[in-house]
Coordinates of C-alpha atoms and ligand atoms in Angstrom, one line a residue:
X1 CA -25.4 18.7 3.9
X2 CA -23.1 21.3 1.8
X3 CA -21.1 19.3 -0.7
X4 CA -17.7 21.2 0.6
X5 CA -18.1 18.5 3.8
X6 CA -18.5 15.6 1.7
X7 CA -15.2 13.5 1.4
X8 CA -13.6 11.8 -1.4
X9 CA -14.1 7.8 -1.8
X10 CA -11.0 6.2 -2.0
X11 CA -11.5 2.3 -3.2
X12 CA -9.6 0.4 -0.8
X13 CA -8.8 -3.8 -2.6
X14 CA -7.1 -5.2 0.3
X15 CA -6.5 -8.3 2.7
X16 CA -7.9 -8.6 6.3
X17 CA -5.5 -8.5 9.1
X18 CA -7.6 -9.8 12.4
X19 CA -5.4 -7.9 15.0
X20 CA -6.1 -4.0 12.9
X21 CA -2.7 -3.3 12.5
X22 CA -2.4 -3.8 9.1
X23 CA -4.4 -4.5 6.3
X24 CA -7.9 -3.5 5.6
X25 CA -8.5 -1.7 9.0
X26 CA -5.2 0.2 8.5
X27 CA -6.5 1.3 5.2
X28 CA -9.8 2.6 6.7
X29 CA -7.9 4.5 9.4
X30 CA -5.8 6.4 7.6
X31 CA -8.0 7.1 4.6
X32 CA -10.1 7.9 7.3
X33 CA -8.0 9.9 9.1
X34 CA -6.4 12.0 6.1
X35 CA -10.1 13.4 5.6
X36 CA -11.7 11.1 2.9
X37 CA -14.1 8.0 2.9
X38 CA -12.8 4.5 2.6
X39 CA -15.0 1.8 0.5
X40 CA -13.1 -1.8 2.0
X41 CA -13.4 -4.5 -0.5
X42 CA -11.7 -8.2 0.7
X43 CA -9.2 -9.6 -1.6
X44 CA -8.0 -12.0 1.2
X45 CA -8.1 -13.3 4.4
X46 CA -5.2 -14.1 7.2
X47 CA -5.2 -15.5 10.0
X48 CA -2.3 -13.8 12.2
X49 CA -1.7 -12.0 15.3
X50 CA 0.9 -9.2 16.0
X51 CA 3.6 -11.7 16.0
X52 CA 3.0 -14.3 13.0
X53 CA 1.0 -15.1 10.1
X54 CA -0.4 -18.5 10.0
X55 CA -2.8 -18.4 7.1
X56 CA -3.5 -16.8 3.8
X57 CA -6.9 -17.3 2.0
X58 CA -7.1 -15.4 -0.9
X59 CA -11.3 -14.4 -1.8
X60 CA -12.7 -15.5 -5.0
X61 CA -11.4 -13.6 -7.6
X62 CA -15.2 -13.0 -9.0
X63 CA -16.3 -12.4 -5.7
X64 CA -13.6 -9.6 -5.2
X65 CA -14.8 -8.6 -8.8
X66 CA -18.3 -8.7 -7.5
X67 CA -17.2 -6.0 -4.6
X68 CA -15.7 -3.3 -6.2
X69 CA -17.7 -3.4 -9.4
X70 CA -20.7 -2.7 -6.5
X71 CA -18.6 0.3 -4.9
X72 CA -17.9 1.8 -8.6
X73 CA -21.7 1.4 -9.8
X74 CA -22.5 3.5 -7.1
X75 CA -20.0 6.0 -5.5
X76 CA -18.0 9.0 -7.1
X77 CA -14.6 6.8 -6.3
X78 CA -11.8 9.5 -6.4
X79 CA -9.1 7.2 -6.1
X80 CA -7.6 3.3 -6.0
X81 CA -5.6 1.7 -3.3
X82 CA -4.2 -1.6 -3.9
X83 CA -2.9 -3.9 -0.3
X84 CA -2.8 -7.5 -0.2
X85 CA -3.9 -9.1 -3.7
X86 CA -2.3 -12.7 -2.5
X87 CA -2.9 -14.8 -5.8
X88 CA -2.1 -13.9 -9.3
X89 CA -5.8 -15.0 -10.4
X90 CA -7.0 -11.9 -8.0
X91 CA -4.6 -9.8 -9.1
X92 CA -6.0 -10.7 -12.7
X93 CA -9.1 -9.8 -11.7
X94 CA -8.3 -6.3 -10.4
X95 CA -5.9 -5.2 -13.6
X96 CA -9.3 -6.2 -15.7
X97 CA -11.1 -4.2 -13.5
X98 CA -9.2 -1.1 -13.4
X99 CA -8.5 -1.1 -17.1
X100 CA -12.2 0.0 -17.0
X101 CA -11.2 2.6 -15.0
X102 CA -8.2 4.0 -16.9
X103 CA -8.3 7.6 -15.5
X104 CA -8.7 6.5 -11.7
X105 CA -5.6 7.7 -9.6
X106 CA -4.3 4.2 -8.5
X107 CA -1.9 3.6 -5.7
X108 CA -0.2 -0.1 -5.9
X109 CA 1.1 -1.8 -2.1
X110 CA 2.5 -4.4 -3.9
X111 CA 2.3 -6.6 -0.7
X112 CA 4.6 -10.0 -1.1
X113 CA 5.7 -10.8 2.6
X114 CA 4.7 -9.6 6.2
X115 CA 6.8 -7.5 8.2
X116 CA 7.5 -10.9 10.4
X117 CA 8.8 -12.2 7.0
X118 CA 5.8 -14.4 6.2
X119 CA 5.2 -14.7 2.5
X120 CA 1.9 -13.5 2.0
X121 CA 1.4 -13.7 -2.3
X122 CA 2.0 -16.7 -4.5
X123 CA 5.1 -16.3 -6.6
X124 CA 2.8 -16.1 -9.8
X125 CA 1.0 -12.8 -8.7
X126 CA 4.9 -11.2 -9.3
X127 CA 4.6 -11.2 -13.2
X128 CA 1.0 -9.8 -12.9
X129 CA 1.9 -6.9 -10.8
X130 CA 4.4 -6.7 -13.4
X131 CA 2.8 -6.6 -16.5
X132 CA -0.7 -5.6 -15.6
X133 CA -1.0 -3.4 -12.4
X134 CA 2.1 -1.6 -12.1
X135 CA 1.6 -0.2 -16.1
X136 CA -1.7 1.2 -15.0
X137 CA -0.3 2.6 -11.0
X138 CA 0.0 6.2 -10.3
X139 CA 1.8 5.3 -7.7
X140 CA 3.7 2.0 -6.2
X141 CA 5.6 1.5 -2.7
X142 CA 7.5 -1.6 -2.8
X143 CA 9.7 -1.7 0.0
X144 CA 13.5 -2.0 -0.9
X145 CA 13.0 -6.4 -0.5
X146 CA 9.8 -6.1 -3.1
X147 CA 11.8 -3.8 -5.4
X148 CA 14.3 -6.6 -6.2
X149 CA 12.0 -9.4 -6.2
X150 CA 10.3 -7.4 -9.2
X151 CA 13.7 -6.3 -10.7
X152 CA 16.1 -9.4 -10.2
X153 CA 19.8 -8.4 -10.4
X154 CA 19.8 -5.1 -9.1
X155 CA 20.0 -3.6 -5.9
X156 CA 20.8 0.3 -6.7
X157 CA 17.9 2.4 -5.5
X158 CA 18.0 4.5 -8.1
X159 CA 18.5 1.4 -10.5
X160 CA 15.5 0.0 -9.1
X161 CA 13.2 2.7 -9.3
X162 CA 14.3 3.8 -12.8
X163 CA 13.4 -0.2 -13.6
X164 CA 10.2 -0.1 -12.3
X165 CA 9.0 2.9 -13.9
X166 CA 10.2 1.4 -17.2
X167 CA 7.3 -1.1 -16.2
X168 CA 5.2 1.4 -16.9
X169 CA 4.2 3.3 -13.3
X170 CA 3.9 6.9 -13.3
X171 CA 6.0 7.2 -9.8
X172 CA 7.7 4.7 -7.5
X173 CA 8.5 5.3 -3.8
X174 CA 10.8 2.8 -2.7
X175 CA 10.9 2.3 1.0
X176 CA 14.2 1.5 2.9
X177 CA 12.5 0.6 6.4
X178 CA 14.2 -3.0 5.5
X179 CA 17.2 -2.1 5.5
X180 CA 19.6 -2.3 7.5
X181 CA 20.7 1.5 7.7
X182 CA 20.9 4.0 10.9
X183 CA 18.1 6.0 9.2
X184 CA 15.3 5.1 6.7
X185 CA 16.1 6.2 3.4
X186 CA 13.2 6.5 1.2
X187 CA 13.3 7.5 -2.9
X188 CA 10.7 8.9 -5.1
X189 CA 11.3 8.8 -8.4
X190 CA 8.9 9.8 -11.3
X191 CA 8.4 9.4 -14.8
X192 CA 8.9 12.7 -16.2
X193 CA 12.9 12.5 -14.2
X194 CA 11.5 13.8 -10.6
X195 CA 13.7 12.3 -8.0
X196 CA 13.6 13.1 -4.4
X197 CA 15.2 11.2 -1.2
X198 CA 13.4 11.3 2.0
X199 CA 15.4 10.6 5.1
X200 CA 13.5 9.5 8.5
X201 CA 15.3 9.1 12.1
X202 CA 14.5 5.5 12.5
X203 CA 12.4 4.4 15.2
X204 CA 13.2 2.2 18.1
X205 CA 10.3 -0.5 17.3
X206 CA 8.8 -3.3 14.8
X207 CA 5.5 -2.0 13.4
X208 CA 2.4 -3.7 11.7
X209 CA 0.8 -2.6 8.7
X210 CA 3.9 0.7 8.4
X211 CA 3.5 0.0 4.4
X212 CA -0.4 0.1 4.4
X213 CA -0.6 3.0 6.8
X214 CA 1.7 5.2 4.2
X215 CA -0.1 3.7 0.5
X216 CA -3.6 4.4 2.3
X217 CA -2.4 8.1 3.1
X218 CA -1.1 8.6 -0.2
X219 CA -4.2 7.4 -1.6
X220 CA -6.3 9.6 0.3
X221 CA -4.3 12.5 -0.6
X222 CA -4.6 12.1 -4.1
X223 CA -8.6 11.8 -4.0
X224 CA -8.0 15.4 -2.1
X225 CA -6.9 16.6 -4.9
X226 CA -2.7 16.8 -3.9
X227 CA -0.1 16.2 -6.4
X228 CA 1.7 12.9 -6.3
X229 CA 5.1 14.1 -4.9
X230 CA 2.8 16.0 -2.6
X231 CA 1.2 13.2 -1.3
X232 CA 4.2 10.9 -0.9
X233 CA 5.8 13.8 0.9
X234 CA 3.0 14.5 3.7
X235 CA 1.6 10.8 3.9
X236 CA 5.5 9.8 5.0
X237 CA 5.4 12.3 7.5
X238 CA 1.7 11.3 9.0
X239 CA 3.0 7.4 9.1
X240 CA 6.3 8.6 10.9
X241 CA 4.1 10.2 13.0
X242 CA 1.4 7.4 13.5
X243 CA 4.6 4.8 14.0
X244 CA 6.2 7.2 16.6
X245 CA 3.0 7.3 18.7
X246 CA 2.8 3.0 17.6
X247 CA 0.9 1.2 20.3
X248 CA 1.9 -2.3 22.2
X249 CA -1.2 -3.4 22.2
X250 CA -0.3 -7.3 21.5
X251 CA 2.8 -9.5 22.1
X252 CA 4.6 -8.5 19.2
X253 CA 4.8 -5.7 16.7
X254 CA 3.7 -2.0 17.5
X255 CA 0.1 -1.0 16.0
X256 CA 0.3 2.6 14.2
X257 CA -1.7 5.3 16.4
X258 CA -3.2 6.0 13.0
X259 CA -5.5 8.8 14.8
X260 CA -3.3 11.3 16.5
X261 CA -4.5 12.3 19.9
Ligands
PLP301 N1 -2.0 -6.7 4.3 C1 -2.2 -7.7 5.2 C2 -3.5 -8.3 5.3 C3 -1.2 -8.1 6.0 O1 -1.4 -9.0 6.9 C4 0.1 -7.4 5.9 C5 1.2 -7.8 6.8 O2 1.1 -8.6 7.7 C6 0.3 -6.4 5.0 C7 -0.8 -6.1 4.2 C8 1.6 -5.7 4.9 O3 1.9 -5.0 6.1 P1 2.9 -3.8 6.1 O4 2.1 -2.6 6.0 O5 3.5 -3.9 7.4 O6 3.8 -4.0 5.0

């Protein structure tokens, strides 16, 4: 095999969601999809179908440890994609991890609730996201709910986004899907003083795992080799696309057609 067709690993720390519309398996999919090779490691369990979560079990912390210290012992990892950490001792465990890995391009999902509304992270995992993942991130895509959870008294995009840079990310994408707005209203704001707004038509339907879809992508895209406002830019348009095409395949929220037909 010529090393031109060999893709790009992209280190996927993430929480399982049993139905596939979020979660790990959305993670594979699009990292999949966008041309490089996912490595899955379980930070948590949930029990949950399309509608509700019911359960949250966070993994081991050294057990998650255990995972990706296997996956970066072995493979050329080309980039870092952070979903559903669920407890701040995780979360500990995969800031001391990465700061072993300081050059690694790291995208942060910094996953608190489900779309239903579910919490899905102890409250604790906040301040570590804060002061140990978020310093280290590339990238991070709270929605517009997360963003003020990590910067209480503020609700100003721009506000926001300049706040959580000063935390110590290279570039924030904050995602107004949550909002209640006629169309979704995303801003990218960088370090250096890039700042570009993204306007989507919003779509009729609920969808699972919209947030994991778009980090994934941008993930991928990095280990390609794209800039970061590059990568925000395209992996928007491929989850627009993948939520357009969404599929009802259960009771409650549309699953992202994360490969186009
Ligand atoms: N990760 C897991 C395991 C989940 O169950 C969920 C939501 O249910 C998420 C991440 C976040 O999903 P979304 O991409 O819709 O924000």
């Amino acid at each position: 095999m010529q090393s031109a067709s060999i893709p790009p690993v992209v280190l996927i720390i993430a929480g399982n969601d049993p139905t596939g519309g979020a979660g790990l398996a959305a993670d594979i999919q699009a990292v999949s999809a966008l041309g490089a090779h996912p490595a899955p490691v379980a930070a948590a369990l949930t029990v949950q179908d399309t509608r509700d979560v019911s359960r949250v079990e966070p993994v081991d912390p050294v057990l998650v440890s255990e995972q990706a210290d296997a996956v970066l012992a072995d493979l050329p990892v080309a980039a870092v994609k952070l979903g559903l950490l669920a407890s701040a001792a995780v979360g500990r465990a995969v800031a001391a991890l990465l700061r072993a890995h300081p050059k690694l391009p790291l995208v942060v999902d910094p996953v608190l609730k489900a779309g239903g509304g579910e919490t899905l992270a102890e409250e604790a995992l906040i301040e570590v996201y804060r002061r140990e993942i978020f310093p280290r991130a590339t990238l991070i895509t709270p929605n517009a709910a997360e963003s003020r959870r990590f910067i209480p008294g503020t609700s100003d995009a721009t506000a926001l986004g300049a706040a959580l840079l000063a935390l110590g990310a290279a570039h924030v994408l904050i995602k107004g899907a949550d909002e209640a707005t006629p169309a979704v209203h995303n801003l990218f704001m960088s370090a250096d003083g890039g700042r570009q707004e993204f306007t989507w038509p919003r779509l009729p339907g609920v969808y699972h795992g919209s947030g994991c879809t778009l980090a994934s992508a941008a993930a991928a895209l990095l280990a390609l080799g794209e800039t970061p406002a590059a990568a925000v830019s395209r992996a928007q348009d491929y989850t627009w696309k993948a939520l357009q095409a969404g599929m009802p395949l259960g009771r409650g929220q549309f699953i992202p057609r994360r490969f186009p037909a």
